[in-house]
Amino acid sequence: MKVKQPSYYPSFRCSAGSCRDSCCIGWEISLDSETANRYRGVEGHLGERLRQAMQVTEENETLFQLGPGQRCPFLNSDGLCDLICQLGEDSLGEICREHPRFYQWYPGFREDGLGLCCEEAARLLLSQEKPLEFILTEEPDPEGEGEPLEFSPERARLLWEARSTGLRILQNRRHPVWERLAMLLRFGRMLEGFLPVVESEAGQDCAKLYAEAERLVREYASPDRQDGLLEMAGQIVSDSDLQDRQRMIGRILTFFSTLEPNRPVWLERLEGLRSKQALLAGSWEEIRREGSGTVYEQLAVYFFDRYFLDSCWYWDDPMGAVAFCTLSVLLLSLLDAGTKLKKGAVSLEDRIESAKSYSREIEYSLENREQLGEWLAENEELQPERLIRMLTAGEQGRHFS
């Protein structure tokens, strides 16, 4: 089985007691049945603590009952895990052992990654200065680990090549990242016509459709050809869009403020930004023009790479993943703009904190992510063409190295 991982994946190490925002606080901790049964057999004082901490829900799921401050009952005052200290790391259940790693299975293929809700994972990603690379390795086929998604050979080839082209667009450093996101939005629009909802209904035309889509995808893998996507994006931008930005920023912040927060401080932060929209728009313009190094490129690559295949497979919706990627980067840049207003500058640690918070509040909340997807699909004011205007208005005639 082939295994794909981001190049920094092997470097991940839990920062344990030095972590400023432990995953052992504020997160529901579920136990797989094997671990729960093993814990019930632990002897001594630790065994008593384990049995007292475990509770079984109506759905027959075993959880650790969190203590004061939503802390795991086994997180000690030094920020370390009593289970690891006394039983060893191998004693951990699957959730605790694997977090923040995530896996997606495909036929003969597995993709691994590190979720941004972990500050160390976010630091590894956002510290990358070179275009992010992915490594491929071979592992024996495991039995009973994950259910692979079923792709037809034609569909699999098209989606993998489409994602590869999308990543090349996002890493095309001939253009600022905002233009690259606009180019990706145009590319996503083009893909929409090539993903039939039900392949069997397309008959022989399906093969022709895939062949034409593959030709298009390979064509736009070229940086020179990608300039055409930017020209198409530029055709829908007008001078008035510069004045629209503040209103767009207000709509984005208002929507995110309606979602269920994991922590109250997240909602407080959004409300603080909403209260100074005019100043925030000016600060965001400064952030946009400064470029902010490679941070937004790496964030865009993370979101697009992680969600594109699933979005296409489950919903035939390339624009769903593209819009989610774009809006995620937009909101994170607005959080940076707020930090710049407050502090005068934005540090890497500030950006790590924002990425981690966004991931915890939005990315790792299935309900919030579904509401975001519905909002993007139904809100005409935030269709790709409007997002392109917000991203690229005022960019015409500018050249970047």
mmCIF file of C-alpha atoms in Angstrom:
data_model
loop_
_atom_site.group_PDB
_atom_site.id
_atom_site.type_symbol
_atom_site.label_atom_id
_atom_site.label_comp_id
_atom_site.label_asym_id
_atom_site.label_seq_id
_atom_site.Cartn_x
_atom_site.Cartn_y
_atom_site.Cartn_z
ATOM 1 C CA MET A 1 0.000 0.000 0.000
ATOM 2 C CA LYS A 2 1.278 3.463 -0.916
ATOM 3 C CA VAL A 3 1.293 6.054 1.886
ATOM 4 C CA LYS A 4 1.391 9.828 1.271
ATOM 5 C CA GLN A 5 2.488 12.258 3.989
ATOM 6 C CA PRO A 6 3.559 15.913 4.114
ATOM 7 C CA SER A 7 7.337 16.156 4.304
ATOM 8 C CA TYR A 8 7.271 17.476 7.895
ATOM 9 C CA TYR A 9 5.068 14.620 9.159
ATOM 10 C CA PRO A 10 7.929 12.438 10.534
ATOM 11 C CA SER A 11 9.214 15.438 12.527
ATOM 12 C CA PHE A 12 6.127 15.702 14.715
ATOM 13 C CA ARG A 13 6.652 15.240 18.427
ATOM 14 C CA CYS A 14 4.092 16.086 21.103
ATOM 15 C CA SER A 15 5.354 19.061 23.136
ATOM 16 C CA ALA A 16 3.674 17.568 26.258
ATOM 17 C CA GLY A 17 4.160 19.753 29.335
ATOM 18 C CA SER A 18 5.392 22.746 27.319
ATOM 19 C CA CYS A 19 2.205 22.908 25.236
ATOM 20 C CA ARG A 20 0.314 26.170 25.836
ATOM 21 C CA ASP A 21 -3.062 24.687 24.861
ATOM 22 C CA SER A 22 -3.173 21.015 25.763
ATOM 23 C CA CYS A 23 -5.400 18.683 23.766
ATOM 24 C CA CYS A 24 -6.171 17.133 27.168
ATOM 25 C CA ILE A 25 -8.268 20.213 28.040
ATOM 26 C CA GLY A 26 -11.647 20.994 26.543
ATOM 27 C CA TRP A 27 -11.852 17.991 24.209
ATOM 28 C CA GLU A 28 -14.134 14.992 24.578
ATOM 29 C CA ILE A 29 -11.928 11.924 25.134
ATOM 30 C CA SER A 30 -13.524 8.714 23.875
ATOM 31 C CA LEU A 31 -12.049 5.272 24.429
ATOM 32 C CA ASP A 32 -12.044 2.430 21.943
ATOM 33 C CA SER A 33 -13.481 -0.806 23.351
ATOM 34 C CA GLU A 34 -10.123 -2.597 23.565
ATOM 35 C CA THR A 35 -8.581 0.229 25.597
ATOM 36 C CA ALA A 36 -11.635 0.573 27.846
ATOM 37 C CA ASN A 37 -11.552 -3.140 28.670
ATOM 38 C CA ARG A 38 -7.828 -2.985 29.379
ATOM 39 C CA TYR A 39 -8.259 0.015 31.683
ATOM 40 C CA ARG A 40 -10.938 -1.808 33.662
ATOM 41 C CA GLY A 41 -8.350 -4.444 34.533
ATOM 42 C CA VAL A 42 -5.659 -2.075 35.809
ATOM 43 C CA GLU A 43 -4.911 -2.682 39.480
ATOM 44 C CA GLY A 44 -4.070 -0.385 42.359
ATOM 45 C CA HIS A 45 -4.839 3.287 42.902
ATOM 46 C CA LEU A 46 -4.487 4.144 39.202
ATOM 47 C CA GLY A 47 -6.970 1.402 38.353
ATOM 48 C CA GLU A 48 -9.470 2.897 40.797
ATOM 49 C CA ARG A 49 -9.012 6.325 39.228
ATOM 50 C CA LEU A 50 -9.550 4.866 35.764
ATOM 51 C CA ARG A 51 -12.760 3.086 36.668
ATOM 52 C CA GLN A 52 -14.122 6.187 38.402
ATOM 53 C CA ALA A 53 -13.276 8.386 35.401
ATOM 54 C CA MET A 54 -14.856 6.168 32.745
ATOM 55 C CA GLN A 55 -18.505 6.695 31.896
ATOM 56 C CA VAL A 56 -20.667 4.942 29.309
ATOM 57 C CA THR A 57 -23.111 7.022 27.250
ATOM 58 C CA GLU A 58 -26.568 6.020 26.027
ATOM 59 C CA GLU A 59 -24.929 5.229 22.691
ATOM 60 C CA ASN A 60 -22.664 2.746 24.526
ATOM 61 C CA GLU A 61 -19.603 4.932 23.994
ATOM 62 C CA THR A 62 -17.010 5.020 26.768
ATOM 63 C CA LEU A 63 -15.633 8.442 27.676
ATOM 64 C CA PHE A 64 -13.394 9.970 30.292
ATOM 65 C CA GLN A 65 -15.457 12.283 32.497
ATOM 66 C CA LEU A 66 -13.630 15.620 32.383
ATOM 67 C CA GLY A 67 -12.734 17.356 35.617
ATOM 68 C CA PRO A 68 -12.683 21.027 36.680
ATOM 69 C CA GLY A 69 -11.701 23.348 33.837
ATOM 70 C CA GLN A 70 -12.634 20.607 31.333
ATOM 71 C CA ARG A 71 -9.324 18.878 32.058
ATOM 72 C CA CYS A 72 -8.720 15.190 31.474
ATOM 73 C CA PRO A 73 -8.632 13.569 34.938
ATOM 74 C CA PHE A 74 -5.183 12.151 34.136
ATOM 75 C CA LEU A 75 -3.549 15.462 33.130
ATOM 76 C CA ASN A 76 -1.349 16.334 36.097
ATOM 77 C CA SER A 77 -0.170 19.717 37.382
ATOM 78 C CA ASP A 78 3.006 19.501 35.259
ATOM 79 C CA GLY A 79 0.937 19.174 32.072
ATOM 80 C CA LEU A 80 1.904 15.527 31.693
ATOM 81 C CA CYS A 81 -0.262 12.414 31.369
ATOM 82 C CA ASP A 82 -0.361 10.158 34.433
ATOM 83 C CA LEU A 83 -1.193 7.179 32.205
ATOM 84 C CA ILE A 84 1.984 7.655 30.159
ATOM 85 C CA CYS A 85 4.041 8.336 33.280
ATOM 86 C CA GLN A 86 2.846 5.166 35.044
ATOM 87 C CA LEU A 87 1.843 2.745 32.267
ATOM 88 C CA GLY A 88 3.844 3.962 29.263
ATOM 89 C CA GLU A 89 2.781 5.528 25.967
ATOM 90 C CA ASP A 90 1.572 2.175 24.629
ATOM 91 C CA SER A 91 -1.206 2.241 27.228
ATOM 92 C CA LEU A 92 -3.019 5.108 25.519
ATOM 93 C CA GLY A 93 -6.242 4.627 23.613
ATOM 94 C CA GLU A 94 -6.449 5.257 19.890
ATOM 95 C CA ILE A 95 -7.686 8.867 20.149
ATOM 96 C CA CYS A 96 -4.957 9.964 22.565
ATOM 97 C CA ARG A 97 -2.253 7.964 20.804
ATOM 98 C CA GLU A 98 -3.001 9.232 17.292
ATOM 99 C CA HIS A 99 -4.034 12.875 17.857
ATOM 100 C CA PRO A 100 -3.481 15.142 15.894
ATOM 101 C CA ARG A 101 -2.762 12.630 13.133
ATOM 102 C CA PHE A 102 -5.509 11.894 10.621
ATOM 103 C CA TYR A 103 -5.795 9.218 7.951
ATOM 104 C CA GLN A 104 -7.824 8.744 4.798
ATOM 105 C CA TRP A 105 -7.967 5.399 3.015
ATOM 106 C CA TYR A 106 -8.382 4.878 -0.720
ATOM 107 C CA PRO A 107 -8.006 1.658 -2.726
ATOM 108 C CA GLY A 108 -4.335 0.690 -2.358
ATOM 109 C CA PHE A 109 -3.500 4.118 -0.955
ATOM 110 C CA ARG A 110 -3.515 5.968 2.375
ATOM 111 C CA GLU A 111 -3.023 9.640 3.105
ATOM 112 C CA ASP A 112 -1.692 10.809 6.479
ATOM 113 C CA GLY A 113 -1.630 14.307 7.920
ATOM 114 C CA LEU A 114 -1.418 16.438 11.056
ATOM 115 C CA GLY A 115 -4.424 18.513 12.101
ATOM 116 C CA LEU A 116 -3.944 22.232 12.724
ATOM 117 C CA CYS A 117 -5.796 22.064 16.064
ATOM 118 C CA CYS A 118 -2.437 21.060 17.582
ATOM 119 C CA GLU A 119 -0.039 23.958 18.073
ATOM 120 C CA GLU A 120 3.032 21.823 17.340
ATOM 121 C CA ALA A 121 1.474 20.588 14.078
ATOM 122 C CA ALA A 122 0.583 24.189 13.177
ATOM 123 C CA ARG A 123 4.129 25.288 13.960
ATOM 124 C CA LEU A 124 5.602 22.622 11.702
ATOM 125 C CA LEU A 125 3.355 23.665 8.815
ATOM 126 C CA LEU A 126 3.661 27.427 9.164
ATOM 127 C CA SER A 127 7.453 27.291 9.635
ATOM 128 C CA GLN A 128 7.894 25.809 6.159
ATOM 129 C CA GLU A 129 9.479 28.332 3.801
ATOM 130 C CA LYS A 130 9.851 26.154 0.730
ATOM 131 C CA PRO A 131 6.820 24.891 -1.211
ATOM 132 C CA LEU A 132 5.381 22.005 0.767
ATOM 133 C CA GLU A 133 6.320 18.596 -0.578
ATOM 134 C CA PHE A 134 4.715 15.225 0.017
ATOM 135 C CA ILE A 135 6.568 11.959 0.465
ATOM 136 C CA LEU A 136 5.413 8.559 -0.780
ATOM 137 C CA THR A 137 6.335 5.328 0.971
ATOM 138 C CA GLU A 138 5.231 1.696 0.812
ATOM 139 C CA GLU A 139 3.695 -0.232 3.699
ATOM 140 C CA PRO A 140 2.153 -3.698 3.967
ATOM 141 C CA ASP A 141 -1.611 -3.706 3.473
ATOM 142 C CA PRO A 142 -3.210 -3.694 6.953
ATOM 143 C CA GLU A 143 -6.374 -5.624 7.668
ATOM 144 C CA GLY A 144 -9.417 -3.866 9.062
ATOM 145 C CA GLU A 145 -7.877 -0.379 9.251
ATOM 146 C CA GLY A 146 -10.223 2.150 7.672
ATOM 147 C CA GLU A 147 -12.771 1.802 4.912
ATOM 148 C CA PRO A 148 -11.388 2.865 1.520
ATOM 149 C CA LEU A 149 -13.499 5.073 -0.707
ATOM 150 C CA GLU A 150 -14.470 3.329 -3.940
ATOM 151 C CA PHE A 151 -13.300 5.225 -7.007
ATOM 152 C CA SER A 152 -13.630 4.145 -10.615
ATOM 153 C CA PRO A 153 -10.174 4.148 -12.284
ATOM 154 C CA GLU A 154 -11.141 7.095 -14.512
ATOM 155 C CA ARG A 155 -12.528 9.100 -11.631
ATOM 156 C CA ALA A 156 -9.567 8.360 -9.383
ATOM 157 C CA ARG A 157 -7.069 9.441 -12.035
ATOM 158 C CA LEU A 158 -8.972 12.660 -12.747
ATOM 159 C CA LEU A 159 -9.343 13.660 -9.097
ATOM 160 C CA TRP A 160 -5.718 12.976 -8.226
ATOM 161 C CA GLU A 161 -4.511 14.968 -11.222
ATOM 162 C CA ALA A 162 -6.977 17.778 -10.497
ATOM 163 C CA ARG A 163 -5.710 18.053 -6.925
ATOM 164 C CA SER A 164 -2.121 17.993 -8.141
ATOM 165 C CA THR A 165 -2.863 20.863 -10.519
ATOM 166 C CA GLY A 166 -4.662 22.778 -7.768
ATOM 167 C CA LEU A 167 -1.613 22.431 -5.524
ATOM 168 C CA ARG A 168 0.641 23.662 -8.328
ATOM 169 C CA ILE A 169 -1.579 26.708 -8.698
ATOM 170 C CA LEU A 170 -1.351 27.430 -4.978
ATOM 171 C CA GLN A 171 2.437 27.050 -5.053
ATOM 172 C CA ASN A 172 2.969 29.198 -8.172
ATOM 173 C CA ARG A 173 5.077 31.913 -6.553
ATOM 174 C CA ARG A 174 5.098 34.043 -9.671
ATOM 175 C CA HIS A 175 1.881 35.501 -8.189
ATOM 176 C CA PRO A 176 0.876 36.677 -4.695
ATOM 177 C CA VAL A 177 -1.134 34.136 -2.785
ATOM 178 C CA TRP A 178 -4.381 36.125 -3.183
ATOM 179 C CA GLU A 179 -4.112 35.848 -6.954
ATOM 180 C CA ARG A 180 -3.371 32.142 -6.620
ATOM 181 C CA LEU A 181 -6.539 31.680 -4.590
ATOM 182 C CA ALA A 182 -8.478 33.550 -7.289
ATOM 183 C CA MET A 183 -6.918 31.269 -9.905
ATOM 184 C CA LEU A 184 -7.894 28.226 -7.855
ATOM 185 C CA LEU A 185 -11.488 29.484 -7.681
ATOM 186 C CA ARG A 186 -11.588 29.803 -11.483
ATOM 187 C CA PHE A 187 -10.067 26.331 -11.832
ATOM 188 C CA GLY A 188 -12.705 24.915 -9.471
ATOM 189 C CA ARG A 189 -15.457 26.495 -11.559
ATOM 190 C CA MET A 190 -14.062 24.797 -14.650
ATOM 191 C CA LEU A 191 -13.991 21.408 -12.913
ATOM 192 C CA GLU A 192 -17.664 21.592 -11.967
ATOM 193 C CA GLY A 193 -18.740 20.591 -15.458
ATOM 194 C CA PHE A 194 -16.664 17.425 -15.462
ATOM 195 C CA LEU A 195 -17.904 15.549 -12.411
ATOM 196 C CA PRO A 196 -21.185 13.824 -13.307
ATOM 197 C CA VAL A 197 -23.293 13.062 -10.247
ATOM 198 C CA VAL A 198 -24.005 9.463 -11.256
ATOM 199 C CA GLU A 199 -21.437 7.884 -13.542
ATOM 200 C CA SER A 200 -23.697 5.072 -14.685
ATOM 201 C CA GLU A 201 -26.148 7.564 -16.167
ATOM 202 C CA ALA A 202 -23.463 9.110 -18.362
ATOM 203 C CA GLY A 203 -22.876 5.882 -20.335
ATOM 204 C CA GLN A 204 -20.194 6.092 -23.007
ATOM 205 C CA ASP A 205 -20.152 9.881 -22.707
ATOM 206 C CA CYS A 206 -18.591 9.477 -19.265
ATOM 207 C CA ALA A 207 -15.256 8.278 -20.683
ATOM 208 C CA LYS A 208 -15.188 11.180 -23.136
ATOM 209 C CA LEU A 209 -16.010 13.583 -20.328
ATOM 210 C CA TYR A 210 -13.169 12.295 -18.184
ATOM 211 C CA ALA A 211 -10.734 12.392 -21.111
ATOM 212 C CA GLU A 212 -11.582 16.032 -21.792
ATOM 213 C CA ALA A 213 -11.314 16.879 -18.097
ATOM 214 C CA GLU A 214 -7.898 15.184 -17.852
ATOM 215 C CA ARG A 215 -6.669 17.170 -20.828
ATOM 216 C CA LEU A 216 -7.808 20.396 -19.176
ATOM 217 C CA VAL A 217 -6.309 19.478 -15.811
ATOM 218 C CA ARG A 218 -2.929 18.649 -17.337
ATOM 219 C CA GLU A 219 -2.990 21.830 -19.383
ATOM 220 C CA TYR A 220 -3.419 24.029 -16.322
ATOM 221 C CA ALA A 221 -0.608 22.267 -14.482
ATOM 222 C CA SER A 222 1.697 24.597 -16.467
ATOM 223 C CA PRO A 223 2.491 27.925 -14.722
ATOM 224 C CA ASP A 224 2.296 29.723 -18.061
ATOM 225 C CA ARG A 225 -1.180 28.368 -18.697
ATOM 226 C CA GLN A 226 -2.221 29.324 -15.160
ATOM 227 C CA ASP A 227 -1.804 32.979 -16.132
ATOM 228 C CA GLY A 228 -4.916 32.477 -18.248
ATOM 229 C CA LEU A 229 -6.869 31.663 -15.098
ATOM 230 C CA LEU A 230 -5.749 34.982 -13.630
ATOM 231 C CA GLU A 231 -6.831 36.815 -16.771
ATOM 232 C CA MET A 232 -10.280 35.221 -16.473
ATOM 233 C CA ALA A 233 -10.458 36.267 -12.832
ATOM 234 C CA GLY A 234 -9.445 39.813 -13.741
ATOM 235 C CA GLN A 235 -12.326 40.125 -16.183
ATOM 236 C CA ILE A 236 -14.868 40.119 -13.319
ATOM 237 C CA VAL A 237 -13.115 42.698 -11.104
ATOM 238 C CA SER A 238 -14.188 46.340 -11.062
ATOM 239 C CA ASP A 239 -12.911 49.392 -9.211
ATOM 240 C CA SER A 240 -16.021 49.479 -7.021
ATOM 241 C CA ASP A 241 -14.951 46.195 -5.451
ATOM 242 C CA LEU A 242 -12.407 48.059 -3.324
ATOM 243 C CA GLN A 243 -15.307 49.719 -1.498
ATOM 244 C CA ASP A 244 -17.130 46.394 -1.174
ATOM 245 C CA ARG A 245 -14.405 44.825 0.919
ATOM 246 C CA GLN A 246 -15.533 46.247 4.218
ATOM 247 C CA ARG A 247 -19.058 44.937 3.653
ATOM 248 C CA MET A 248 -17.702 41.508 2.668
ATOM 249 C CA ILE A 249 -15.549 41.427 5.782
ATOM 250 C CA GLY A 250 -18.614 42.242 7.879
ATOM 251 C CA ARG A 251 -20.638 39.426 6.303
ATOM 252 C CA ILE A 252 -17.866 36.894 6.848
ATOM 253 C CA LEU A 253 -17.365 37.832 10.506
ATOM 254 C CA THR A 254 -21.108 37.933 11.138
ATOM 255 C CA PHE A 255 -21.583 34.421 9.800
ATOM 256 C CA PHE A 256 -18.727 32.899 11.789
ATOM 257 C CA SER A 257 -20.122 34.600 14.902
ATOM 258 C CA THR A 258 -23.359 32.612 14.477
ATOM 259 C CA LEU A 259 -21.616 29.229 14.763
ATOM 260 C CA GLU A 260 -21.525 27.291 18.017
ATOM 261 C CA PRO A 261 -18.217 28.115 19.751
ATOM 262 C CA ASN A 262 -16.043 25.504 21.397
ATOM 263 C CA ARG A 263 -14.647 28.167 23.706
ATOM 264 C CA PRO A 264 -16.212 31.550 24.566
ATOM 265 C CA VAL A 265 -12.954 33.402 23.837
ATOM 266 C CA TRP A 266 -13.343 32.554 20.126
ATOM 267 C CA LEU A 267 -16.688 34.321 19.899
ATOM 268 C CA GLU A 268 -15.330 37.252 21.896
ATOM 269 C CA ARG A 269 -12.488 37.573 19.419
ATOM 270 C CA LEU A 270 -14.839 37.620 16.425
ATOM 271 C CA GLU A 271 -17.145 40.159 18.075
ATOM 272 C CA GLY A 272 -14.129 42.367 18.777
ATOM 273 C CA LEU A 273 -13.216 42.344 15.088
ATOM 274 C CA ARG A 274 -16.797 43.109 14.053
ATOM 275 C CA SER A 275 -16.812 46.184 16.294
ATOM 276 C CA LYS A 276 -14.004 47.830 14.276
ATOM 277 C CA GLN A 277 -14.693 46.778 10.703
ATOM 278 C CA ALA A 278 -13.445 49.980 9.045
ATOM 279 C CA LEU A 279 -10.088 49.803 10.811
ATOM 280 C CA LEU A 280 -9.935 46.052 10.210
ATOM 281 C CA ALA A 281 -10.449 46.509 6.457
ATOM 282 C CA GLY A 282 -7.472 48.873 6.329
ATOM 283 C CA SER A 283 -5.322 46.534 8.379
ATOM 284 C CA TRP A 284 -6.338 43.581 6.179
ATOM 285 C CA GLU A 285 -5.300 45.562 3.105
ATOM 286 C CA GLU A 286 -1.861 46.026 4.678
ATOM 287 C CA ILE A 287 -1.669 42.293 5.452
ATOM 288 C CA ARG A 288 -2.681 41.484 1.882
ATOM 289 C CA ARG A 289 -0.070 43.759 0.334
ATOM 290 C CA GLU A 290 2.711 42.689 2.686
ATOM 291 C CA GLY A 291 2.368 39.099 1.499
ATOM 292 C CA SER A 292 3.182 37.610 4.950
ATOM 293 C CA GLY A 293 5.824 35.266 3.582
ATOM 294 C CA THR A 294 4.675 31.717 2.892
ATOM 295 C CA VAL A 295 2.161 31.382 5.748
ATOM 296 C CA TYR A 296 -1.023 31.748 3.684
ATOM 297 C CA GLU A 297 0.334 29.531 0.929
ATOM 298 C CA GLN A 298 0.978 26.735 3.410
ATOM 299 C CA LEU A 299 -2.473 27.144 4.962
ATOM 300 C CA ALA A 300 -4.142 27.033 1.535
ATOM 301 C CA VAL A 301 -2.168 23.931 0.580
ATOM 302 C CA TYR A 302 -3.172 22.236 3.845
ATOM 303 C CA PHE A 303 -6.901 22.878 3.466
ATOM 304 C CA PHE A 304 -7.059 22.115 -0.271
ATOM 305 C CA ASP A 305 -4.970 18.954 -0.045
ATOM 306 C CA ARG A 306 -6.919 17.601 2.914
ATOM 307 C CA TYR A 307 -10.482 18.216 1.697
ATOM 308 C CA PHE A 308 -10.530 18.233 -2.107
ATOM 309 C CA LEU A 309 -10.780 14.487 -2.764
ATOM 310 C CA ASP A 310 -13.503 13.880 -0.188
ATOM 311 C CA SER A 311 -15.530 16.876 -1.366
ATOM 312 C CA CYS A 312 -15.434 15.630 -4.957
ATOM 313 C CA TRP A 313 -16.196 12.040 -4.048
ATOM 314 C CA TYR A 314 -19.025 12.479 -1.592
ATOM 315 C CA TRP A 315 -20.765 15.477 -3.169
ATOM 316 C CA ASP A 316 -19.310 15.918 -6.686
ATOM 317 C CA ASP A 317 -18.434 19.356 -5.401
ATOM 318 C CA PRO A 318 -14.934 20.624 -6.277
ATOM 319 C CA MET A 319 -16.055 24.159 -5.446
ATOM 320 C CA GLY A 320 -16.987 23.069 -1.925
ATOM 321 C CA ALA A 321 -13.362 22.299 -1.062
ATOM 322 C CA VAL A 322 -12.003 25.260 -3.037
ATOM 323 C CA ALA A 323 -14.376 27.727 -1.354
ATOM 324 C CA PHE A 324 -13.700 26.227 2.102
ATOM 325 C CA CYS A 325 -9.963 26.547 1.487
ATOM 326 C CA THR A 326 -10.307 30.156 0.307
ATOM 327 C CA LEU A 327 -12.613 31.310 3.090
ATOM 328 C CA SER A 328 -10.446 29.603 5.719
ATOM 329 C CA VAL A 329 -7.397 31.537 4.541
ATOM 330 C CA LEU A 330 -9.457 34.737 4.340
ATOM 331 C CA LEU A 331 -10.695 34.429 7.918
ATOM 332 C CA LEU A 332 -7.216 33.587 9.214
ATOM 333 C CA SER A 333 -5.849 36.663 7.451
ATOM 334 C CA LEU A 334 -8.602 38.763 9.083
ATOM 335 C CA LEU A 335 -7.567 37.397 12.480
ATOM 336 C CA ASP A 336 -4.012 38.459 11.632
ATOM 337 C CA ALA A 337 -5.293 41.904 10.646
ATOM 338 C CA GLY A 338 -6.944 42.188 14.057
ATOM 339 C CA THR A 339 -3.695 41.199 15.747
ATOM 340 C CA LYS A 340 -1.831 43.804 13.700
ATOM 341 C CA LEU A 341 -4.277 46.485 14.847
ATOM 342 C CA LYS A 342 -3.730 45.472 18.468
ATOM 343 C CA LYS A 343 0.017 44.816 18.502
ATOM 344 C CA GLY A 344 1.341 46.628 15.431
ATOM 345 C CA ALA A 345 2.773 43.404 13.999
ATOM 346 C CA VAL A 346 1.944 39.711 13.666
ATOM 347 C CA SER A 347 4.410 37.082 14.850
ATOM 348 C CA LEU A 348 4.639 33.439 13.871
ATOM 349 C CA GLU A 349 3.337 32.513 17.330
ATOM 350 C CA ASP A 350 0.308 34.760 16.757
ATOM 351 C CA ARG A 351 -0.412 32.958 13.493
ATOM 352 C CA ILE A 352 0.002 29.547 15.105
ATOM 353 C CA GLU A 353 -2.507 30.540 17.786
ATOM 354 C CA SER A 354 -5.017 31.729 15.167
ATOM 355 C CA ALA A 355 -4.640 28.624 13.007
ATOM 356 C CA LYS A 356 -5.043 26.351 16.025
ATOM 357 C CA SER A 357 -8.137 28.223 17.211
ATOM 358 C CA TYR A 358 -9.769 28.190 13.772
ATOM 359 C CA SER A 359 -9.090 24.499 13.370
ATOM 360 C CA ARG A 360 -10.559 23.680 16.785
ATOM 361 C CA GLU A 361 -13.634 25.874 16.311
ATOM 362 C CA ILE A 362 -14.440 25.234 12.645
ATOM 363 C CA GLU A 363 -12.404 22.470 11.053
ATOM 364 C CA TYR A 364 -12.860 19.962 13.882
ATOM 365 C CA SER A 365 -16.536 20.761 14.410
ATOM 366 C CA LEU A 366 -18.512 18.715 11.897
ATOM 367 C CA GLU A 367 -21.648 20.737 12.604
ATOM 368 C CA ASN A 368 -19.905 24.071 12.033
ATOM 369 C CA ARG A 369 -18.185 22.827 8.899
ATOM 370 C CA GLU A 370 -21.488 21.607 7.471
ATOM 371 C CA GLN A 371 -23.138 24.952 8.223
ATOM 372 C CA LEU A 372 -20.239 26.728 6.536
ATOM 373 C CA GLY A 373 -20.647 24.542 3.451
ATOM 374 C CA GLU A 374 -24.374 25.280 3.280
ATOM 375 C CA TRP A 375 -23.744 28.997 3.700
ATOM 376 C CA LEU A 376 -21.199 29.061 0.894
ATOM 377 C CA ALA A 377 -23.524 27.136 -1.417
ATOM 378 C CA GLU A 378 -26.620 29.238 -0.711
ATOM 379 C CA ASN A 379 -25.237 32.754 -0.222
ATOM 380 C CA GLU A 380 -25.032 34.530 -3.584
ATOM 381 C CA GLU A 381 -22.911 37.302 -2.101
ATOM 382 C CA LEU A 382 -20.117 34.815 -1.379
ATOM 383 C CA GLN A 383 -20.102 32.873 -4.614
ATOM 384 C CA PRO A 384 -16.638 32.355 -6.147
ATOM 385 C CA GLU A 385 -16.945 35.426 -8.369
ATOM 386 C CA ARG A 386 -17.485 37.658 -5.332
ATOM 387 C CA LEU A 387 -14.592 36.049 -3.481
ATOM 388 C CA ILE A 388 -12.399 36.650 -6.536
ATOM 389 C CA ARG A 389 -13.330 40.329 -6.466
ATOM 390 C CA MET A 390 -12.398 40.589 -2.817
ATOM 391 C CA LEU A 391 -9.080 38.826 -3.385
ATOM 392 C CA THR A 392 -7.876 40.609 -6.516
ATOM 393 C CA ALA A 393 -9.419 44.104 -6.711
ATOM 394 C CA GLY A 394 -6.564 46.593 -6.976
ATOM 395 C CA GLU A 395 -4.044 43.928 -8.053
ATOM 396 C CA GLN A 396 -4.175 44.645 -11.800
ATOM 397 C CA GLY A 397 -0.863 45.864 -13.089
ATOM 398 C CA ARG A 398 1.066 44.697 -10.045
ATOM 399 C CA HIS A 399 3.902 42.215 -10.480
ATOM 400 C CA PHE A 400 5.465 40.047 -7.804
ATOM 401 C CA SER A 401 8.611 38.006 -7.677
#
